Coordinates of C-alpha atoms in Angstrom, one line a residue:
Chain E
X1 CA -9.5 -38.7 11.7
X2 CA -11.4 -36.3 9.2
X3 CA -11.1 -39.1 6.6
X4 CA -13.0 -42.0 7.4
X5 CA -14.6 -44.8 5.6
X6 CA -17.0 -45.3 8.3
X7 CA -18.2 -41.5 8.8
X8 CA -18.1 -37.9 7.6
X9 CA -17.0 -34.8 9.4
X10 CA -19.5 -34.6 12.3
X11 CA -21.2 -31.3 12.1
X12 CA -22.8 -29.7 15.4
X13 CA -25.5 -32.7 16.2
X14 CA -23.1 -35.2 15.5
X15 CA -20.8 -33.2 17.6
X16 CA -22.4 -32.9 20.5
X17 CA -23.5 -36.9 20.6
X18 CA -19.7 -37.8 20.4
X19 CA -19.0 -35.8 23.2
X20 CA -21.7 -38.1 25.5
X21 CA -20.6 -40.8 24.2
X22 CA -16.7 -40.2 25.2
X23 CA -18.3 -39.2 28.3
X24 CA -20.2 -42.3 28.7
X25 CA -17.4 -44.5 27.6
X26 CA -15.0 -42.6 29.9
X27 CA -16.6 -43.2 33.0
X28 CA -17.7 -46.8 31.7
X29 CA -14.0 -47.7 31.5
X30 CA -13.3 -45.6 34.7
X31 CA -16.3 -47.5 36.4
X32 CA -14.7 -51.1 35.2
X33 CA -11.1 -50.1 36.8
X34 CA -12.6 -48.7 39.8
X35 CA -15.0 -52.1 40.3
X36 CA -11.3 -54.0 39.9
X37 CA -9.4 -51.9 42.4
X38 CA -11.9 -52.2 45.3
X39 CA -12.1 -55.5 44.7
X40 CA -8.8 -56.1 44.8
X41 CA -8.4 -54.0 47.8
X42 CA -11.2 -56.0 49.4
X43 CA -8.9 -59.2 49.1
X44 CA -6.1 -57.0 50.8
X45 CA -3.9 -56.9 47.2
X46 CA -2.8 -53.6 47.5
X47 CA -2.1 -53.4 51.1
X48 CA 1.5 -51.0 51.3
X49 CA 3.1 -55.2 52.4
X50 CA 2.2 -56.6 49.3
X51 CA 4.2 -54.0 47.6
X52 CA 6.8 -53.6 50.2
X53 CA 8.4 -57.2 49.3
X54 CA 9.8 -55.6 46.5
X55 CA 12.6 -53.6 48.5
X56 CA 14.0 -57.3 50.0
X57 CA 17.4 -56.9 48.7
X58 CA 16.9 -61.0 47.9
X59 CA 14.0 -60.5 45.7
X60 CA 15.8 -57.4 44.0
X61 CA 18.7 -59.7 42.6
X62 CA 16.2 -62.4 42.2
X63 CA 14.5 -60.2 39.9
X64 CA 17.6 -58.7 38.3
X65 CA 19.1 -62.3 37.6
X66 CA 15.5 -63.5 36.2
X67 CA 16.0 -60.6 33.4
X68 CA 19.8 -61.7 33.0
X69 CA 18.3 -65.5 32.3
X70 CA 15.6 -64.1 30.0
X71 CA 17.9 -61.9 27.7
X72 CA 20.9 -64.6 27.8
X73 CA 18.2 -67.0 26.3
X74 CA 16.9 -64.9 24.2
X75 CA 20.1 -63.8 22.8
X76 CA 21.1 -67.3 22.1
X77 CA 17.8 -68.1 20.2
X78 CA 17.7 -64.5 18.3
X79 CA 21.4 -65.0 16.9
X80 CA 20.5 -68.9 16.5
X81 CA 16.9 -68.3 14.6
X82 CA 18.5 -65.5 12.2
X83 CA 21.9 -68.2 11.3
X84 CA 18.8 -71.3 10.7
X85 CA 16.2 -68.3 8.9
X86 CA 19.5 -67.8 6.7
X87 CA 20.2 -71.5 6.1
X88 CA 16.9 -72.4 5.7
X89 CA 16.2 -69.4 3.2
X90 CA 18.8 -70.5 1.1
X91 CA 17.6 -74.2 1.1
X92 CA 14.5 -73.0 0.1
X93 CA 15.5 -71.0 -3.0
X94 CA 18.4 -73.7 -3.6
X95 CA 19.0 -75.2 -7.3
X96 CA 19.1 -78.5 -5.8
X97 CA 15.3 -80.2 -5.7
X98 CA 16.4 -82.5 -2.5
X99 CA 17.6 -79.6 -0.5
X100 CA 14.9 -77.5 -1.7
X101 CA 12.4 -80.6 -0.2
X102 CA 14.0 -81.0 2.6
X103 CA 14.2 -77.5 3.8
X104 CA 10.6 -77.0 2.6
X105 CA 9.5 -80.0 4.8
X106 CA 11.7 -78.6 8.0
X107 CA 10.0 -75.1 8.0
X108 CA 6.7 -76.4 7.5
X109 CA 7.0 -78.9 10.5
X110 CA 8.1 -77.2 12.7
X111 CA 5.8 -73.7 11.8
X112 CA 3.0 -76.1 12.3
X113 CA 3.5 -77.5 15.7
X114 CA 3.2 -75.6 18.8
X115 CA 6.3 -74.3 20.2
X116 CA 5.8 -75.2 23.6
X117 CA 5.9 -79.0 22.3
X118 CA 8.8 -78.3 20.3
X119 CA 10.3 -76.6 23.6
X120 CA 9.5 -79.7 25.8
X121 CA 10.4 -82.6 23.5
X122 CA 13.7 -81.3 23.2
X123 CA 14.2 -81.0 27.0
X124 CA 12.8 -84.5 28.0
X125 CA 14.1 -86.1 24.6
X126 CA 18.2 -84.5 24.7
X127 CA 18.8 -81.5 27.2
X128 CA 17.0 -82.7 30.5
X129 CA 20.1 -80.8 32.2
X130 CA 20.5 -77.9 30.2
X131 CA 17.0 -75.9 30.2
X132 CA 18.5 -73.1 29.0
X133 CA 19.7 -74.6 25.8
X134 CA 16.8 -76.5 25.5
X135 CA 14.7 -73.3 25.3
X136 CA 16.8 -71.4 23.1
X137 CA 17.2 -74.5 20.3
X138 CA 13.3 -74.6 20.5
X139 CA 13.4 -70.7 20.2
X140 CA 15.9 -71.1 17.3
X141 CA 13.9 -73.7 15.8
X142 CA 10.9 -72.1 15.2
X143 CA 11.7 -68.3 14.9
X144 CA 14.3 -70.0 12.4
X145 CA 11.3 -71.3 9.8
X146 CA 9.7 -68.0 10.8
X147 CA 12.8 -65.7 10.0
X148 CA 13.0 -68.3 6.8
X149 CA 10.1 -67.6 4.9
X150 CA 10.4 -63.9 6.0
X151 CA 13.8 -63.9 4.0
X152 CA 12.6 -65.8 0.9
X153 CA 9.9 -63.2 0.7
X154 CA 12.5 -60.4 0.7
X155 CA 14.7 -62.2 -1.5
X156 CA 11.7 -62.7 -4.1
X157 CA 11.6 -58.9 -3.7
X158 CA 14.6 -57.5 -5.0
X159 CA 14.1 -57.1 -8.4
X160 CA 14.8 -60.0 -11.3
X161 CA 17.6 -58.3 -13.1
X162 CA 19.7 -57.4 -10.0
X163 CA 20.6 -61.5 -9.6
X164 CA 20.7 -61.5 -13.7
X165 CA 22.8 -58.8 -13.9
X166 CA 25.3 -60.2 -10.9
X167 CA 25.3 -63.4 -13.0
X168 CA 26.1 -60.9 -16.5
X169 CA 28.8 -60.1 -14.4
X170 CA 30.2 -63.8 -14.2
X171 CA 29.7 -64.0 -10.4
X172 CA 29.4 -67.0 -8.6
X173 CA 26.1 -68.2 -7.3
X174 CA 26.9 -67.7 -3.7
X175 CA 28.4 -64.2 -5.1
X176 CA 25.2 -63.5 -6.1
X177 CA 23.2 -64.5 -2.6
X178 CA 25.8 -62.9 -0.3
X179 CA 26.8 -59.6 -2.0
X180 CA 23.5 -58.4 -4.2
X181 CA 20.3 -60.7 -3.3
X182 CA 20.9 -61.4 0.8
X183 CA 21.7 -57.4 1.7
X184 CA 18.5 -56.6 -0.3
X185 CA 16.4 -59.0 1.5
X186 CA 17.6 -57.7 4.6
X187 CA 17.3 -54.2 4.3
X188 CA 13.9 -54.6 3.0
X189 CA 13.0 -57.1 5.7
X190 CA 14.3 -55.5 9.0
X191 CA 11.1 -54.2 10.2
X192 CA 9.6 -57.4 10.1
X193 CA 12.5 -59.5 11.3
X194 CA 12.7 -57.2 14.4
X195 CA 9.4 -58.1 15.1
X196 CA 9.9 -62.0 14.6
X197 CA 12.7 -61.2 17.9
X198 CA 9.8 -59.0 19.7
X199 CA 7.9 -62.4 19.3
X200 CA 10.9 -64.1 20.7
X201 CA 11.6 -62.6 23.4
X202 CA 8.2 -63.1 24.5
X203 CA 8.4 -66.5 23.6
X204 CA 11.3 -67.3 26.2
X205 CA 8.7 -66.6 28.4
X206 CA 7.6 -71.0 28.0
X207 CA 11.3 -71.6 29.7
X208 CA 9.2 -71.9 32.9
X209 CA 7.7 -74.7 32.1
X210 CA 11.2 -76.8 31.3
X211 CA 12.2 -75.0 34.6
X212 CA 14.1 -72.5 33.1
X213 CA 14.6 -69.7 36.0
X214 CA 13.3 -66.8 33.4
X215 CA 11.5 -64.1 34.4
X216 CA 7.8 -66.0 34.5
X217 CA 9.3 -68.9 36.6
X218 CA 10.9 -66.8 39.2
X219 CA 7.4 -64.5 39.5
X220 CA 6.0 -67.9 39.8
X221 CA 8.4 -68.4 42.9
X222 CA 8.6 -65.6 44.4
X223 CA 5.1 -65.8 44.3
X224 CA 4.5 -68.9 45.7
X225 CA 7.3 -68.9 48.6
X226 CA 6.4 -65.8 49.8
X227 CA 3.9 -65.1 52.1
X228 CA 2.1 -61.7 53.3
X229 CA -0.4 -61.0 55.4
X230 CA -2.0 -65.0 54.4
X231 CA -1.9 -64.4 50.9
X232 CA 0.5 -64.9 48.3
X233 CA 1.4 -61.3 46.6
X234 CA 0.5 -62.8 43.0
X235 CA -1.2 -59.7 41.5
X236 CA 1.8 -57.2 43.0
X237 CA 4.1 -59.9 41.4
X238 CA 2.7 -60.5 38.2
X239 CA 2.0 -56.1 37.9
X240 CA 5.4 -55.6 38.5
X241 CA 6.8 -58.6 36.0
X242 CA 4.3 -57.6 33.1
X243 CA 5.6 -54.0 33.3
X244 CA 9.1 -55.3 32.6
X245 CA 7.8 -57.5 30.1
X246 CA 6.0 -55.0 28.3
X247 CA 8.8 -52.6 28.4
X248 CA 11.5 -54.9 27.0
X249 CA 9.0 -56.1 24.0
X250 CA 7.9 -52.1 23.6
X251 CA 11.7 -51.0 23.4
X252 CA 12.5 -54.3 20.3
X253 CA 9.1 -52.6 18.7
X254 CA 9.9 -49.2 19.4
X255 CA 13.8 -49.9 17.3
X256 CA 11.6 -51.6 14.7
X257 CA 9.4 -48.7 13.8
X258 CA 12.6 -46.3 14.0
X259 CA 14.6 -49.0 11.5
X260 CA 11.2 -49.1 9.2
X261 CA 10.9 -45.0 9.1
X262 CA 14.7 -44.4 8.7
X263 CA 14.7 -46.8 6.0
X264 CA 11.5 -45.2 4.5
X265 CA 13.6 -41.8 4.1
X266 CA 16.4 -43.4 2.1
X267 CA 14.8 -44.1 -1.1
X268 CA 17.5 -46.4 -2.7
X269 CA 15.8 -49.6 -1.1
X270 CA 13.6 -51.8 -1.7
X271 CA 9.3 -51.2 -0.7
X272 CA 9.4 -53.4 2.1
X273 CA 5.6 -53.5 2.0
X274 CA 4.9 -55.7 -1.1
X275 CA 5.2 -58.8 0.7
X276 CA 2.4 -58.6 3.1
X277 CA 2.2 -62.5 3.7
X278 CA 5.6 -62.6 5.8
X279 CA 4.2 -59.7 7.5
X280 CA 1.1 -61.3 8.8
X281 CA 3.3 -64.6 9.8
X282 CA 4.9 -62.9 11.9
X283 CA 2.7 -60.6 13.9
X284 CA 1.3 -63.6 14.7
X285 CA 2.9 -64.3 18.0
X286 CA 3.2 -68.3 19.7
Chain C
X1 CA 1.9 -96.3 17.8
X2 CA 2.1 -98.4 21.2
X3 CA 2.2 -95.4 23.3
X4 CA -1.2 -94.2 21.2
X5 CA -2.9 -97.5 21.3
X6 CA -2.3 -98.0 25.1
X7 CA -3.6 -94.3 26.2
X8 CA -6.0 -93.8 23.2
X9 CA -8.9 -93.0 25.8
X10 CA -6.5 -90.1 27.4
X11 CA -5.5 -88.7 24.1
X12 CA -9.0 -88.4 22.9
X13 CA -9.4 -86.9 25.5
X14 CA -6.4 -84.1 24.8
X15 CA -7.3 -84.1 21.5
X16 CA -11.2 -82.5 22.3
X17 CA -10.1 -80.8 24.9
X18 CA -7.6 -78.9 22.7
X19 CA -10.5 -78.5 19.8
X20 CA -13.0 -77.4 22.3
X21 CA -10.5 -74.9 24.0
X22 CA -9.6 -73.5 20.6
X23 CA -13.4 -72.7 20.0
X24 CA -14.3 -71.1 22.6
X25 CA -11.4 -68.8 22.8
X26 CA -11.7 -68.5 19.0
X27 CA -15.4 -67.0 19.5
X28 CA -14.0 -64.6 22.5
X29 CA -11.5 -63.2 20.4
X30 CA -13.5 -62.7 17.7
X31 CA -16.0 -61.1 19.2
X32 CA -13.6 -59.2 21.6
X33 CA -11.4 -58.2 18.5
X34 CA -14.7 -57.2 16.4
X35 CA -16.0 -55.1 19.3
X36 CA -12.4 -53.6 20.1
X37 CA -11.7 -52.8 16.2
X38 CA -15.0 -50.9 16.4
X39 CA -13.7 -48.7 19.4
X40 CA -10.5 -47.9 17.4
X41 CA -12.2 -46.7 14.4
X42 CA -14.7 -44.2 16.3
X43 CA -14.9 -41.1 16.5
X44 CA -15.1 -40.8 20.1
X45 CA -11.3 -40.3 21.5
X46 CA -11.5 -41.9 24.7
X47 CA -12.8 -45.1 23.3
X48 CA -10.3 -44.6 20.7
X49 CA -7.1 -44.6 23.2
X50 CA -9.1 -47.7 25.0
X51 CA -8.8 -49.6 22.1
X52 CA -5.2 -48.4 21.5
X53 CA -3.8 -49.3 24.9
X54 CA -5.7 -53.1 25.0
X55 CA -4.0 -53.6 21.8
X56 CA -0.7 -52.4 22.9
X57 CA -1.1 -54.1 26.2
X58 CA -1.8 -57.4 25.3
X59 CA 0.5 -57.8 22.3
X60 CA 3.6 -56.7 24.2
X61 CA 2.6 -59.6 26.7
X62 CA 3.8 -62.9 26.3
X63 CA 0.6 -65.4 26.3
X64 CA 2.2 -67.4 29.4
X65 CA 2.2 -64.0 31.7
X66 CA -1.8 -63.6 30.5
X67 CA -2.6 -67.5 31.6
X68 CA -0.9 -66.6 35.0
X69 CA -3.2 -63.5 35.1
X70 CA -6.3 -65.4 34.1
X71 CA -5.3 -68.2 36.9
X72 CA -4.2 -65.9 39.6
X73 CA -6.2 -62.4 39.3
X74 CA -9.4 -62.9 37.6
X75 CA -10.8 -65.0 40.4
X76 CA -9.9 -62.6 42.4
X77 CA -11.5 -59.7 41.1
X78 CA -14.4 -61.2 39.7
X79 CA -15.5 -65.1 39.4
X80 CA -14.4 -67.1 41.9
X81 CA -14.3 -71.0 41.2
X82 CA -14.1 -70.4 37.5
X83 CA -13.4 -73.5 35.7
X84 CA -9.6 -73.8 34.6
X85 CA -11.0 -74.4 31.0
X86 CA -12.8 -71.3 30.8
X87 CA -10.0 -69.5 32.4
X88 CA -7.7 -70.7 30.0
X89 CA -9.8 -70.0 27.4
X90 CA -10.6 -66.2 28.6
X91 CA -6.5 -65.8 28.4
X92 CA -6.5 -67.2 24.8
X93 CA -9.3 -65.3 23.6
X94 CA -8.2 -61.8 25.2
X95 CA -4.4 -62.8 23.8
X96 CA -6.1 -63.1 20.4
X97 CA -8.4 -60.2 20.4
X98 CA -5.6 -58.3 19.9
X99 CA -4.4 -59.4 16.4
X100 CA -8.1 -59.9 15.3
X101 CA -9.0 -56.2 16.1
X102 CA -5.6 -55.1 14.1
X103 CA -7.0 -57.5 11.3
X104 CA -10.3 -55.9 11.3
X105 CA -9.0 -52.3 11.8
X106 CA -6.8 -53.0 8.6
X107 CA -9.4 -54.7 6.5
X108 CA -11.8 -51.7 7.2
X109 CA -8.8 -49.2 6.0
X110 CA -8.6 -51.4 2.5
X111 CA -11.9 -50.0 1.6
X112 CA -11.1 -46.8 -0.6
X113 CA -12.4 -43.6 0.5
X114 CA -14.0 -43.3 -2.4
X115 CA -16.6 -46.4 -2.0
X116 CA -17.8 -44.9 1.1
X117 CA -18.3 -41.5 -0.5
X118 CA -20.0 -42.6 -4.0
X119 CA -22.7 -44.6 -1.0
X120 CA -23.5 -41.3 0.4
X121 CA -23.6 -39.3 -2.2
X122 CA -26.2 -41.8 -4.0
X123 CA -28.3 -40.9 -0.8
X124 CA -27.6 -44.4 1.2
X125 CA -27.5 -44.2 4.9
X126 CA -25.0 -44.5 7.5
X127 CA -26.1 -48.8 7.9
X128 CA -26.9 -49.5 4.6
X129 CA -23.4 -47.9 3.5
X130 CA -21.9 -50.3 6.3
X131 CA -24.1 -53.2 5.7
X132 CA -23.9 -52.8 1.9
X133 CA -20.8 -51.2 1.0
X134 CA -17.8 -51.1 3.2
X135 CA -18.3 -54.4 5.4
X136 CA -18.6 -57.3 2.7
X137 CA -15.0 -55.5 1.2
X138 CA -13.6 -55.3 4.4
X139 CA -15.3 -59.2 5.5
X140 CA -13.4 -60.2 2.0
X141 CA -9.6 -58.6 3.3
X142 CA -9.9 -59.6 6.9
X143 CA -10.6 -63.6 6.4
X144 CA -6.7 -64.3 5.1
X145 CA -5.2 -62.8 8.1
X146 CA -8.0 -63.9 10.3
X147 CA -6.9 -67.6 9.1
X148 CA -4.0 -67.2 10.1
X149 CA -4.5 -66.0 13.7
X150 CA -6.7 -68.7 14.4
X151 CA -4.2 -70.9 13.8
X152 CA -1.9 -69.4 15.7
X153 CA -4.5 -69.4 18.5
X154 CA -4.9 -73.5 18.1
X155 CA -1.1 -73.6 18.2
X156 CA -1.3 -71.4 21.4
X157 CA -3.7 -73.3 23.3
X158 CA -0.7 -75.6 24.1
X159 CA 0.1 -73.4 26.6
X160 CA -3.2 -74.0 28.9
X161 CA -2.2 -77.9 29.1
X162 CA 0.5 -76.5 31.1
X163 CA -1.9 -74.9 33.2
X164 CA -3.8 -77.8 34.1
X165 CA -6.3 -77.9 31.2
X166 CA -6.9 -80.9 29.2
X167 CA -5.5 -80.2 25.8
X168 CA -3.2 -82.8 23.6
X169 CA 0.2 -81.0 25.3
X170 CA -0.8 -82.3 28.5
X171 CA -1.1 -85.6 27.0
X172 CA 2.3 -85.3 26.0
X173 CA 3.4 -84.0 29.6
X174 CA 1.5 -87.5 30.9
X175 CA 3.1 -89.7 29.0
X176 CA 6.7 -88.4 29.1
X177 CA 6.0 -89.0 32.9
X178 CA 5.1 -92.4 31.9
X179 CA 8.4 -93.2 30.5
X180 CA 7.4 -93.3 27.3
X181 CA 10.3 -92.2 24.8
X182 CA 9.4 -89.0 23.8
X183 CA 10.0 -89.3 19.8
X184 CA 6.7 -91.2 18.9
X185 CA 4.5 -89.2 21.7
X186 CA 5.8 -86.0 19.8
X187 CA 4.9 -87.3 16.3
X188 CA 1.2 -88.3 17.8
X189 CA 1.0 -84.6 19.7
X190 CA 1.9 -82.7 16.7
X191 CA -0.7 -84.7 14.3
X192 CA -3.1 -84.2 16.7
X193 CA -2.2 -80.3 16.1
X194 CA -1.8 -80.9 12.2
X195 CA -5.3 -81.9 11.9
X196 CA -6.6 -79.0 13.7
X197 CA -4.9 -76.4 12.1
X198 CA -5.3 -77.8 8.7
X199 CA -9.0 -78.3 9.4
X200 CA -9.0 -74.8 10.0
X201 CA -7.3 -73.4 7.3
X202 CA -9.7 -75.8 4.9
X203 CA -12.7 -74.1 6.5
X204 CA -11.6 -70.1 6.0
X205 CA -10.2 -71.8 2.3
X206 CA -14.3 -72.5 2.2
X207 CA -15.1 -69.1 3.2
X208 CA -12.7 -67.2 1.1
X209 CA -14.1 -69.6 -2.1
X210 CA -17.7 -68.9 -1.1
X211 CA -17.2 -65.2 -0.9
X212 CA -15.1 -64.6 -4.1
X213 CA -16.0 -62.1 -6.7
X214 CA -14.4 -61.0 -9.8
X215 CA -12.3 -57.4 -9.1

């Protein structure tokens, strides 16, 4: 942290404030967690029962089939979203101005309207019986324009003369996308399209609300059917949920920084960091 | 346009409640996100981790689990009776501090070394190399990615009309329960959302005009 826009090496004064001021913050932080464990005490959250529903065999498998649901959905949307992002991609860069129009129009409908609405027209409107195809076509939708534009970028990225020189070569058009341009894009993309299915997965998160028995929904019932001590256990619930959460999404990232440094050592590919618009797109999370 | 002429009052209704949420959460998370970006950048190491854990935290959280946290364990620990609006709109804006302190944080790294250094070495202080130097180029880098977020944020405020909030998806949600077929309410919901987002992306188009200058 010696180079800093915002300050120079501290020297002894400067020194010495920093060190009250990590003091200060540290027991300012310390101070807020403390206020929000009595007070969750006080309302009898952490009580050892609250805790103890967690070793019911029932809510053990409950839990274990809620994760099953949640990756089984999410599988089906990540393969689904990265077949449409393909598609899509290549309508977008096609030769043809009515394909090119109408894929255009698709991604920027759907990248426009909220997921959740996506999610829940397609239940109510087709799958009112199958939830869990409902979610993961609304999944696929979306991360599909998403995983789109994130392709075009990478295929805009390999340089001009590797198509032109495919095409020197007399191969085909679809030669040229599958076996120089698409392998390119990919390779320089992974980073970011790993990220797209870190948003995804948190995404099948909205299944609960078309019902879907995901991980959310069945917190929400176990929750809400059982009862200790008067209370509902939502806060030992929902800590214990979040933790999973956060390590499934951590473990996607944590394969997307390895992919981005192992490709950083090879130096025969494409700088994956010109494109920063896709980027941004898809930090963004829905 | 039956099903919008015959519940016009109720999607009105949706439609400022889904504005209104969106600007409140919009201001949380920028001032959250400003704050939070300032904590990364110090040079004081605990606030420093502070800021890296928040980050991490909330953006390996889906949105949904956050609502459920803002509806279930905030009024426990602090504000009982807290309307669901502003609960829903806490959850949004703490989501979205997230990205807009990685925004920030990034914008403030654009700014060459170099800048900061030729400041102090012509004898500026710590504020005016801040106030005159670093943040209008780091303001300039940050409002593209910023535009962005917030739209994200308006398309993420669907989620509180699940959670009992006015907002144009519970409008959708009523009249699906109405019978209504869902094609045309879905067409009305996501203009409803067009206009938002593109109203939003007009404004920072404004901002990003008005603070051009020739590099």
């Amino acid at each position: 942290m010696s180079a800093s826009v915002l300050y120079d090496t501290p020297g002894p004064k400067a020194t010495v404030r920093n060190r009250i001021y990590a003091v200060v913050g540290f027991l300012a932080i310390l101070a807020l967690l403390a206020l929000s464990f009595v007070r969750l005490s006080d309302k009898g959250h952490l009580a050892p029962e609250m805790w103890d529903i967690f070793n019911y065999a029932g809510i053990r498998q409950n839990i274990a089939d809620a994760v099953l649901a949640t990756l089984k959905a999410f599988g089906l949307a990540a393969i689904g979203s990265l077949v449409l992002g393909v598609v899509l991609a290549v309508g977008r860069l096609s030769d043809h101005k009515p394909v090119r129009w109408l894929a255009t129009a698709f991604i920027e409908l759907f990248r426009s309207i909220p997921l959740l609405i996506t999610i829940y027209a397609i239940w109510v409107g087709f799958l009112t019986d199958y939830s869990m195809w409902a979610l993961a076509l609304g999944l696929s939708v979306y991360n599909g324009c998403v995983q789109a534009e994130v392709l075009r970028a990478g295929i805009n990225s390999v340089p001009k003369g590797q198509g032109e020189a495919a095409y020197a070569l007399g191969m085909s058009k679809t030669q040229v996308m599958v076996s120089v341009l698409m392998p390119q894009a990919v390779r320089a993309m992974l980073p970011t399209i790993i990220s797209q299915l870190v948003v995804t997965l948190k995404d099948t998160s909205l299944g609960f609300i078309i019902l879907y028995p995901e991980l959310l929904q069945t917190a929400r019932l176990i929750a809400s059917n059982t009862q200790v001590n008067g209370q509902y256990p939502y806060v030992s619930t929902i800590i214990v949920i979040g933790a999973i959460y956060i390590g499934m999404c951590l473990l996607l990232s944590a394969l997307a920084t390895w992919i981005e440094k192992r490709g950083r050592r090879t130096k025969t590919g494409i700088a994956a960091t010109v494109n920063t618009e896709p980027g941004e797109a898809s930090s963004l999370p829905l | 346009m039956n099903v919008l002429l015959d519940n016009f009052p109720e999607f009105r209704d949706g439609f400022i409640g889904t504005v209104s949420i969106t600007a409140v959460s919009s201001v949380i998370a920028l001032v959250l996100g400003v704050l939070i970006a300032g904590l990364r950048v110090s040079p004081v190491p605990p606030l420093r981790i502070f800021g890296t854990a928040w980050v991490t935290l909330l953006r390996n959280t889906p949105l949904t689990l956050l609502f459920l946290v803002s509806f279930f364990v905030v009024p426990e620990i602090f504000f009982p009776g807290m309307s669901p609006f502003l609960l829903g709109s806490l959850a949004l804006g703490f989501y979205t501090s997230s990205f807009v302190c990685e925004a920030v944080r990034s914008g403030i790294n654009t700014v060459p070394l170099g800048q900061a250094e030729a400041a102090r070495s012509i004898g500026m202080t710590f504020s005016q190399t801040l106030r005159i130097i670093v943040l209008p180029q780091a303001t300039r880098t940050v409002i593209p990615p910023l535009s962005s977020i917030f739209i994200a944020l308006t398309k993420n405020s669907a989620i509180a009309g699940a959670f009992s909030v006015t907002e144009l998806f519970g409008w959708q949600k009523l009249m699906s329960d109405r019978g209504y077929a869902i094609t045309p309410v879905f067409i009305w919901v996501a203009l409803g959302y067009l206009v938002v987002t593109f109203a939003i992306s007009g404004l920072f188009w404004l901002v990003e005009r008005r603070m051009e200058v020739a590099r």
